[in-house]
GROMACS .gro file of C-alpha atoms in nm:
model
  375
    1MET     CA    1  12.479  11.170   8.122
    2THR     CA    2  12.570  11.497   8.285
    3SER     CA    3  12.691  11.771   8.052
    4ILE     CA    4  12.852  12.104   8.129
    5GLY     CA    5  12.838  12.381   7.877
    6GLY     CA    6  12.761  12.128   7.606
    7ALA     CA    7  13.052  11.902   7.706
    8GLU     CA    8  13.017  11.583   7.905
    9MET     CA    9  13.174  11.605   8.248
   10VAL     CA   10  13.283  11.241   8.218
   11ASP     CA   11  13.289  11.078   7.878
   12TRP     CA   12  13.174  10.736   7.995
   13ASN     CA   13  13.203  10.576   7.652
   14LEU     CA   14  13.563  10.686   7.634
   15ALA     CA   15  13.619  10.555   7.987
   16VAL     CA   16  13.498  10.211   7.876
   17ALA     CA   17  13.708  10.220   7.559
   18THR     CA   18  14.019  10.333   7.749
   19ALA     CA   19  13.982  10.074   8.025
   20THR     CA   20  13.918   9.795   7.774
   21ARG     CA   21  14.223   9.893   7.572
   22LEU     CA   22  14.459   9.927   7.871
   23VAL     CA   23  14.347   9.637   8.089
   24ARG     CA   24  14.603   9.362   8.120
   25PRO     CA   25  14.545   9.052   7.911
   26GLY     CA   26  14.406   8.758   8.100
   27PRO     CA   27  14.589   8.431   8.161
   28ASP     CA   28  14.670   8.212   7.865
   29VAL     CA   29  14.392   7.956   7.827
   30SER     CA   30  14.260   7.765   7.531
   31ARG     CA   31  13.906   7.811   7.406
   32ASP     CA   32  13.807   7.474   7.552
   33GLU     CA   33  13.965   7.560   7.888
   34ALA     CA   34  13.780   7.892   7.894
   35ARG     CA   35  13.448   7.719   7.826
   36ALA     CA   36  13.518   7.470   8.103
   37VAL     CA   37  13.598   7.746   8.353
   38VAL     CA   38  13.278   7.935   8.270
   39ALA     CA   39  13.069   7.620   8.300
   40GLU     CA   40  13.225   7.527   8.634
   41LEU     CA   41  13.176   7.874   8.779
   42ARG     CA   42  12.810   7.857   8.682
   43ARG     CA   43  12.774   7.518   8.851
   44HIS     CA   44  12.950   7.637   9.164
   45ALA     CA   45  12.738   7.952   9.178
   46LYS     CA   46  12.424   7.738   9.167
   47ALA     CA   47  12.554   7.494   9.428
   48SER     CA   48  12.657   7.783   9.653
   49GLU     CA   49  12.296   7.896   9.684
   50GLU     CA   50  12.202   7.587   9.885
   51HIS     CA   51  12.521   7.592  10.091
   52VAL     CA   52  12.492   7.960  10.185
   53ARG     CA   53  12.119   7.957  10.255
   54GLY     CA   54  12.148   7.646  10.471
   55PHE     CA   55  12.434   7.790  10.675
   56THR     CA   56  12.302   8.146  10.720
   57ARG     CA   57  11.933   8.058  10.767
   58MET     CA   58  11.851   8.404  10.628
   59ILE     CA   59  11.576   8.277  10.398
   60PRO     CA   60  11.278   8.112  10.574
   61ASP     CA   61  11.165   7.770  10.457
   62GLY     CA   62  10.916   7.795  10.175
   63HIS     CA   63  11.012   8.152  10.088
   64VAL     CA   64  11.141   8.209   9.736
   65PRO     CA   65  11.360   8.523   9.717
   66GLN     CA   66  11.379   8.741   9.412
   67ASP     CA   67  11.598   8.582   9.149
   68THR     CA   68  11.898   8.772   9.017
   69PRO     CA   69  12.118   8.658   8.730
   70VAL     CA   70  12.468   8.513   8.763
   71LEU     CA   71  12.695   8.647   8.488
   72VAL     CA   72  13.038   8.501   8.419
   73VAL     CA   73  13.226   8.786   8.251
   74ASP     CA   74  13.569   8.876   8.124
   75ARG     CA   75  13.751   9.192   8.230
   76ALA     CA   76  13.584   9.401   7.962
   77GLY     CA   77  13.242   9.283   8.080
   78TRP     CA   78  13.325   9.382   8.437
   79ILE     CA   79  13.429   9.727   8.313
   80ARG     CA   80  13.102   9.781   8.123
   81ALA     CA   81  12.893   9.670   8.420
   82ASN     CA   82  13.071   9.900   8.663
   83VAL     CA   83  13.061  10.203   8.437
   84ALA     CA   84  12.684  10.159   8.420
   85GLY     CA   85  12.673  10.147   8.798
   86PHE     CA   86  12.898  10.450   8.839
   87LYS     CA   87  12.681  10.655   8.602
   88GLU     CA   88  12.375  10.575   8.809
   89VAL     CA   89  12.523  10.630   9.155
   90LEU     CA   90  12.735  10.936   9.075
   91ARG     CA   91  12.464  11.130   8.894
   92PRO     CA   92  12.377  11.353   9.197
   93LEU     CA   93  12.745  11.432   9.258
   94LEU     CA   94  12.802  11.522   8.893
   95ASP     CA   95  12.493  11.743   8.898
   96LYS     CA   96  12.629  11.920   9.205
   97MET     CA   97  12.972  11.959   9.047
   98GLU     CA   98  12.801  12.111   8.744
   99GLU     CA   99  12.645  12.375   8.966
  100ARG     CA  100  12.980  12.444   9.135
  101ARG     CA  101  13.153  12.464   8.801
  102GLY     CA  102  12.909  12.728   8.683
  103SER     CA  103  12.984  12.963   8.972
  104GLY     CA  104  13.330  12.859   9.090
  105PRO     CA  105  13.675  12.985   8.988
  106GLY     CA  106  13.770  12.647   8.842
  107GLY     CA  107  13.489  12.644   8.590
  108ALA     CA  108  13.688  12.765   8.294
  109VAL     CA  109  13.971  12.525   8.364
  110LEU     CA  110  13.730  12.235   8.403
  111GLY     CA  111  13.575  12.326   8.072
  112ALA     CA  112  13.918  12.317   7.912
  113VAL     CA  113  14.001  11.981   8.065
  114GLY     CA  114  13.673  11.843   7.940
  115GLY     CA  115  13.503  11.510   7.966
  116LYS     CA  116  13.745  11.345   7.725
  117VAL     CA  117  14.044  11.378   7.956
  118THR     CA  118  13.837  11.280   8.258
  119GLY     CA  119  13.702  10.980   8.069
  120VAL     CA  120  14.056  10.865   7.994
  121GLU     CA  121  14.156  10.901   8.358
  122VAL     CA  122  13.852  10.710   8.484
  123GLY     CA  123  13.926  10.444   8.224
  124MET     CA  124  14.283  10.407   8.349
  125LEU     CA  125  14.159  10.348   8.703
  126LEU     CA  126  13.903  10.094   8.584
  127SER     CA  127  14.174   9.909   8.390
  128PHE     CA  128  14.369   9.875   8.716
  129LEU     CA  129  14.070   9.743   8.911
  130ALA     CA  130  13.939   9.515   8.635
  131SER     CA  131  14.232   9.276   8.666
  132ARG     CA  132  14.190   9.240   9.045
  133VAL     CA  133  13.822   9.175   9.116
  134LEU     CA  134  13.727   8.806   9.141
  135GLY     CA  135  13.354   8.857   9.182
  136GLN     CA  136  13.103   9.124   9.273
  137TYR     CA  137  12.736   9.156   9.353
  138GLU     CA  138  12.654   9.458   9.137
  139THR     CA  139  12.371   9.632   9.317
  140PHE     CA  140  12.280   9.953   9.138
  141ALA     CA  141  12.343   9.925   8.764
  142PRO     CA  142  12.037   9.922   8.537
  143PRO     CA  143  11.993   9.615   8.316
  144SER     CA  144  12.109   9.615   7.956
  145ARG     CA  145  12.084   9.371   7.668
  146ASP     CA  146  12.422   9.207   7.733
  147LEU     CA  147  12.421   9.262   8.112
  148PRO     CA  148  12.078   9.172   8.251
  149ALA     CA  149  11.978   9.237   8.612
  150GLY     CA  150  11.694   9.138   8.843
  151THR     CA  151  11.367   9.331   8.832
  152GLY     CA  152  11.468   9.518   9.147
  153GLY     CA  153  11.827   9.559   9.033
  154GLY     CA  154  12.120   9.338   9.114
  155ARG     CA  155  12.335   9.080   8.939
  156LEU     CA  156  12.622   8.857   9.044
  157LEU     CA  157  12.939   8.898   8.840
  158LEU     CA  158  13.216   8.636   8.838
  159VAL     CA  159  13.529   8.751   8.654
  160ALA     CA  160  13.660   8.428   8.504
  161PRO     CA  161  14.011   8.537   8.391
  162ASN     CA  162  14.087   8.686   8.732
  163VAL     CA  163  13.978   8.370   8.911
  164VAL     CA  164  14.208   8.164   8.689
  165HIS     CA  165  14.495   8.411   8.736
  166VAL     CA  166  14.476   8.402   9.116
  167GLU     CA  167  14.432   8.026   9.148
  168ARG     CA  168  14.747   7.982   8.937
  169GLU     CA  169  14.936   8.248   9.129
  170LEU     CA  170  14.850   8.086   9.463
  171GLU     CA  171  14.908   7.734   9.327
  172VAL     CA  172  14.588   7.602   9.484
  173ASP     CA  173  14.336   7.344   9.365
  174PRO     CA  174  14.141   7.529   9.092
  175HIS     CA  175  13.811   7.348   9.151
  176ASP     CA  176  13.822   7.418   9.525
  177PHE     CA  177  13.922   7.780   9.470
  178ARG     CA  178  13.639   7.847   9.226
  179LEU     CA  179  13.380   7.712   9.468
  180TRP     CA  180  13.539   7.910   9.753
  181VAL     CA  181  13.506   8.234   9.555
  182CYS     CA  182  13.145   8.153   9.464
  183LEU     CA  183  13.056   8.097   9.830
  184HIS     CA  184  13.172   8.450   9.916
  185GLU     CA  185  12.989   8.616   9.629
  186GLU     CA  186  12.672   8.410   9.676
  187THR     CA  187  12.663   8.532  10.036
  188HIS     CA  188  12.642   8.889   9.906
  189ARG     CA  189  12.363   8.792   9.668
  190THR     CA  190  12.176   8.625   9.956
  191GLN     CA  191  12.220   8.934  10.174
  192PHE     CA  192  12.045   9.157   9.922
  193THR     CA  193  11.779   8.912   9.805
  194ALA     CA  194  11.685   8.798  10.157
  195VAL     CA  195  11.676   9.152  10.303
  196PRO     CA  196  11.446   9.356  10.075
  197TRP     CA  197  11.517   9.691  10.240
  198LEU     CA  198  11.897   9.663  10.228
  199ARG     CA  199  11.951   9.787   9.873
  200ASP     CA  200  11.734  10.097   9.916
  201HIS     CA  201  11.891  10.172  10.253
  202LEU     CA  202  12.243  10.149  10.115
  203GLU     CA  203  12.156  10.357   9.810
  204GLY     CA  204  11.995  10.620  10.032
  205GLU     CA  205  12.306  10.646  10.246
  206ILE     CA  206  12.530  10.677   9.940
  207GLN     CA  207  12.310  10.944   9.787
  208SER     CA  208  12.303  11.134  10.116
  209PHE     CA  209  12.682  11.120  10.127
  210LEU     CA  210  12.716  11.245   9.771
  211GLY     CA  211  12.450  11.510   9.825
  212GLU     CA  212  12.652  11.658  10.112
  213THR     CA  213  12.965  11.691   9.902
  214GLU     CA  214  13.112  12.039   9.916
  215VAL     CA  215  13.427  11.993   9.714
  216ASP     CA  216  13.569  12.192   9.428
  217PRO     CA  217  13.539  11.989   9.108
  218MET     CA  218  13.905  12.051   9.033
  219THR     CA  219  14.000  11.871   9.355
  220VAL     CA  220  13.823  11.556   9.242
  221LEU     CA  221  13.985  11.576   8.900
  222GLU     CA  222  14.325  11.624   9.061
  223ARG     CA  223  14.281  11.305   9.266
  224LEU     CA  224  14.183  11.117   8.952
  225ARG     CA  225  14.486  11.260   8.776
  226GLU     CA  226  14.718  11.151   9.057
  227ALA     CA  227  14.589  10.797   9.039
  228ALA     CA  228  14.608  10.789   8.659
  229GLN     CA  229  14.963  10.928   8.661
  230SER     CA  230  15.064  10.658   8.907
  231LEU     CA  231  14.936  10.395   8.665
  232ALA     CA  232  15.115  10.560   8.373
  233GLY     CA  233  15.440  10.596   8.563
  234GLY     CA  234  15.417  10.976   8.567
  235ARG     CA  235  15.429  10.995   8.947
  236PRO     CA  236  15.701  10.831   9.155
  237GLU     CA  237  15.588  10.530   9.354
  238GLY     CA  238  15.496  10.613   9.709
  239GLU     CA  239  15.505  10.989   9.652
  240ALA     CA  240  15.245  11.164   9.868
  241GLY     CA  241  15.066  11.482   9.776
  242GLU     CA  242  15.003  11.782   9.996
  243ASP     CA  243  14.706  11.605  10.153
  244GLY     CA  244  14.927  11.324  10.285
  245GLY     CA  245  14.798  11.067  10.039
  246ARG     CA  246  14.435  11.064  10.142
  247SER     CA  247  14.191  10.849   9.950
  248LEU     CA  248  13.931  10.976   9.706
  249VAL     CA  249  13.661  10.927   9.971
  250GLU     CA  250  13.855  11.102  10.248
  251ILE     CA  251  13.889  11.431  10.060
  252VAL     CA  252  13.514  11.502  10.058
  253GLN     CA  253  13.417  11.485  10.421
  254THR     CA  254  13.200  11.752  10.572
  255PRO     CA  255  13.081  11.687  10.931
  256ALA     CA  256  12.756  11.543  10.794
  257GLN     CA  257  12.952  11.321  10.556
  258ARG     CA  258  13.172  11.187  10.835
  259GLU     CA  259  12.857  11.073  11.014
  260ILE     CA  260  12.716  10.910  10.701
  261LEU     CA  261  13.051  10.752  10.617
  262GLY     CA  262  13.066  10.601  10.965
  263ARG     CA  263  12.732  10.429  10.903
  264LEU     CA  264  12.837  10.316  10.554
  265THR     CA  265  13.165  10.178  10.687
  266ALA     CA  266  12.977   9.978  10.949
  267VAL     CA  267  12.735   9.833  10.691
  268MET     CA  268  13.012   9.743  10.449
  269SER     CA  269  13.216   9.585  10.728
  270LEU     CA  270  12.910   9.378  10.822
  271LEU     CA  271  12.848   9.264  10.463
  272GLU     CA  272  13.210   9.180  10.384
  273GLY     CA  273  13.280   9.022  10.721
  274HIS     CA  274  12.963   8.815  10.702
  275ALA     CA  275  13.066   8.686  10.356
  276ASP     CA  276  13.409   8.586  10.487
  277PHE     CA  277  13.253   8.419  10.792
  278VAL     CA  278  13.009   8.220  10.577
  279MET     CA  279  13.282   8.125  10.331
  280ASP     CA  280  13.494   7.986  10.614
  281GLY     CA  281  13.195   7.824  10.785
  282VAL     CA  282  13.075   7.638  10.477
  283GLY     CA  283  13.421   7.577  10.336
  284PRO     CA  284  13.540   7.282  10.548
  285GLU     CA  285  13.241   7.072  10.443
  286VAL     CA  286  13.256   7.134  10.068
  287VAL     CA  287  13.605   7.272   9.992
  288PRO     CA  288  13.866   7.013  10.097
  289SER     CA  289  14.165   7.249  10.070
  290VAL     CA  290  13.994   7.551  10.228
  291ALA     CA  291  14.260   7.598  10.498
  292GLU     CA  292  14.540   7.623  10.242
  293ILE     CA  293  14.337   7.855  10.018
  294ARG     CA  294  14.244   8.084  10.307
  295GLU     CA  295  14.602   8.115  10.433
  296LYS     CA  296  14.750   8.189  10.092
  297PHE     CA  297  14.471   8.429   9.997
  298GLN     CA  298  14.504   8.625  10.322
  299GLN     CA  299  14.875   8.664  10.259
  300ARG     CA  300  14.805   8.788   9.909
  301ARG     CA  301  14.546   9.039  10.037
  302ALA     CA  302  14.785   9.180  10.294
  303ARG     CA  303  15.097   9.226  10.088
  304GLY     CA  304  14.962   9.371   9.763
  305ALA     CA  305  15.153   9.326   9.442
  306SER     CA  306  15.404   9.615   9.457
  307ARG     CA  307  15.471   9.959   9.597
  308LEU     CA  308  15.263  10.100   9.312
  309ASP     CA  309  14.978   9.865   9.400
  310LEU     CA  310  14.994   9.973   9.765
  311ALA     CA  311  14.995  10.342   9.672
  312LEU     CA  312  14.691  10.300   9.449
  313ARG     CA  313  14.510  10.096   9.713
  314LYS     CA  314  14.555  10.387   9.951
  315LEU     CA  315  14.443  10.647   9.698
  316LEU     CA  316  14.134  10.450   9.597
  317GLY     CA  317  14.042  10.361   9.954
  318LEU     CA  318  14.098   9.987   9.903
  319ASP     CA  319  14.296   9.962  10.228
  320ALA     CA  320  13.974  10.051  10.408
  321LYS     CA  321  13.803   9.761  10.231
  322LEU     CA  322  14.069   9.521  10.358
  323ARG     CA  323  14.006   9.641  10.713
  324GLN     CA  324  13.633   9.587  10.658
  325TYR     CA  325  13.691   9.219  10.583
  326ARG     CA  326  13.893   9.175  10.903
  327ASP     CA  327  13.684   9.387  11.141
  328GLY     CA  328  13.350   9.268  11.004
  329GLU     CA  329  13.444   8.900  11.023
  330ARG     CA  330  13.555   8.947  11.384
  331PHE     CA  331  13.221   9.113  11.466
  332VAL     CA  332  13.012   8.838  11.306
  333ARG     CA  333  13.214   8.561  11.469
  334ALA     CA  334  13.185   8.717  11.814
  335VAL     CA  335  12.809   8.773  11.786
  336VAL     CA  336  12.740   8.421  11.657
  337GLN     CA  337  12.943   8.276  11.943
  338GLU     CA  338  12.741   8.482  12.190
  339VAL     CA  339  12.382   8.448  12.060
  340GLY     CA  340  12.396   8.189  11.779
  341MET     CA  341  12.318   8.229  11.410
  342ASP     CA  342  11.950   8.309  11.462
  343GLY     CA  343  12.045   8.569  11.722
  344PHE     CA  344  12.294   8.723  11.481
  345ASN     CA  345  12.028   8.735  11.209
  346ARG     CA  346  11.841   8.999  11.405
  347VAL     CA  347  12.092   9.232  11.241
  348TRP     CA  348  11.881   9.210  10.924
  349THR     CA  349  11.555   9.320  11.094
  350SER     CA  350  11.573   9.689  11.000
  351PRO     CA  351  11.825   9.972  10.957
  352ASN     CA  352  11.796  10.031  11.332
  353THR     CA  353  11.942   9.688  11.409
  354LEU     CA  354  12.247   9.734  11.187
  355PRO     CA  355  12.567   9.773  11.392
  356THR     CA  356  12.726  10.112  11.432
  357LYS     CA  357  13.092  10.165  11.353
  358ALA     CA  358  13.167  10.156  11.726
  359GLU     CA  359  12.970   9.832  11.767
  360ILE     CA  360  13.169   9.668  11.487
  361ALA     CA  361  13.471   9.716  11.713
  362LYS     CA  362  13.278   9.611  12.026
  363PRO     CA  363  13.031   9.335  11.932
  364ALA     CA  364  12.912   9.299  12.293
  365ASP     CA  365  12.766   9.650  12.270
  366TRP     CA  366  12.552   9.546  11.971
  367VAL     CA  367  12.435   9.235  12.156
  368ALA     CA  368  12.344   9.446  12.458
  369ARG     CA  369  12.156   9.703  12.250
  370VAL     CA  370  11.962   9.469  12.023
  371HIS     CA  371  11.908   9.159  12.237
  372ARG     CA  372  11.875   9.293  12.586
  373LYS     CA  373  11.654   9.578  12.469
  374ALA     CA  374  11.430   9.330  12.289
  375GLU     CA  375  11.414   9.109  12.596
   0.00000   0.00000   0.00000
C-alpha cells in the first residue's frame, strides 16, 4: 500500500467498504434459487471448457494447461477481487504520483484530501461497475484465502446476481443465457492458460503505460471526483468538463503512452472479439435460443441504461470497450474466413504476431504480414 507523508494515497479498505455499502442490491431470489444458480453456473463453466477448446483448437491434444479456479461470486466478492487487482497493477503509478506529490504544487492539497476521500470515490465507482459485470477473467490479483487464484495468477469470476438480473431484464431462457455467458468467459480463461506468454506481455504493456504517466496527481483525483459526483447526483447528467469529457485513460497520454495504448487497444480488441466470435460459433450447437439472446444483449450493450450511465461509460472508457467487442469480432471473423481457424491461431505465436491497431481495422494486412511472410 502506497503512503504519502504517513497517509495512504488510496485507502483501499475504505474503498471496499464504501463500494460494498453502496452497491445496488441484487435481484430477489430465495436461498434455494441462489444455490441452484451457483450450481448451474459451475456446471456450465465446466462444460464450456470442452466446447471452447474444441472450437478454438488452441490447446493441442494431450496438453494439459495450467488450471485456474472458477469462482461464482456476489457483487461484494467481485469488488474485493478487483480491489486486489487494482492495488497490484496501479502500484507503479501510485509510486510515481507520490514522487510528484512531494515536489509538485498540488502536494499540500493532496495531503489534505487524503486517502480517505480518495478511497470513498474509488468505492463509489466500484459500486457502479459491480452491478454491471457478468463475468471476468481476473488476471493480475494475488490469491487470498477467500479468493484463490492459479499458481501463475488468474481466476475466472462469474457474478451470479448480475447474470440473474440481466436474464430477467432481457426475458430470455435463463439456462441458455447462463451457458452463453460462461462460453464467453471460458474463452478468456483459455486464451491465458493456452498462451503462457500472454499474461506477462499484457502486464508489461500496462506497466510501461503507467510508468510513462506524466500527470499531476490532482488531475487524476479530479477525474475520480467527477465520476463520483455523477453517481451521487452532484453533477448534472451529460455535463462535460473543460477537457470535453475525456475518459480517465485519455487524460494521461504522452507520445510514448499513445503508442503503448495503441498496442493495448489492439490486444484487448483481439481478446474480446475472439471471445464474442467463439461464443457465437459454439452457441448454435449448445444454446438453442442463442440468436434471441445475442440480439437482445447487443441492443442492451448499445443503448446503456440512462444518460447517467452513458456519461459514466464515457468517463470510465467503457465506450472504448464496446468498440473493442465489435472491431475485434470483425477482425477474427475475417481472418478465420480467409485462412481458417488454424491459420488464425498463428496470432498466439508470439507478441510479434499480435495484430496492430491498424490491422484490427484491416484484417487482410495482418494476413499478409503473418502468413505471406511465413510462406
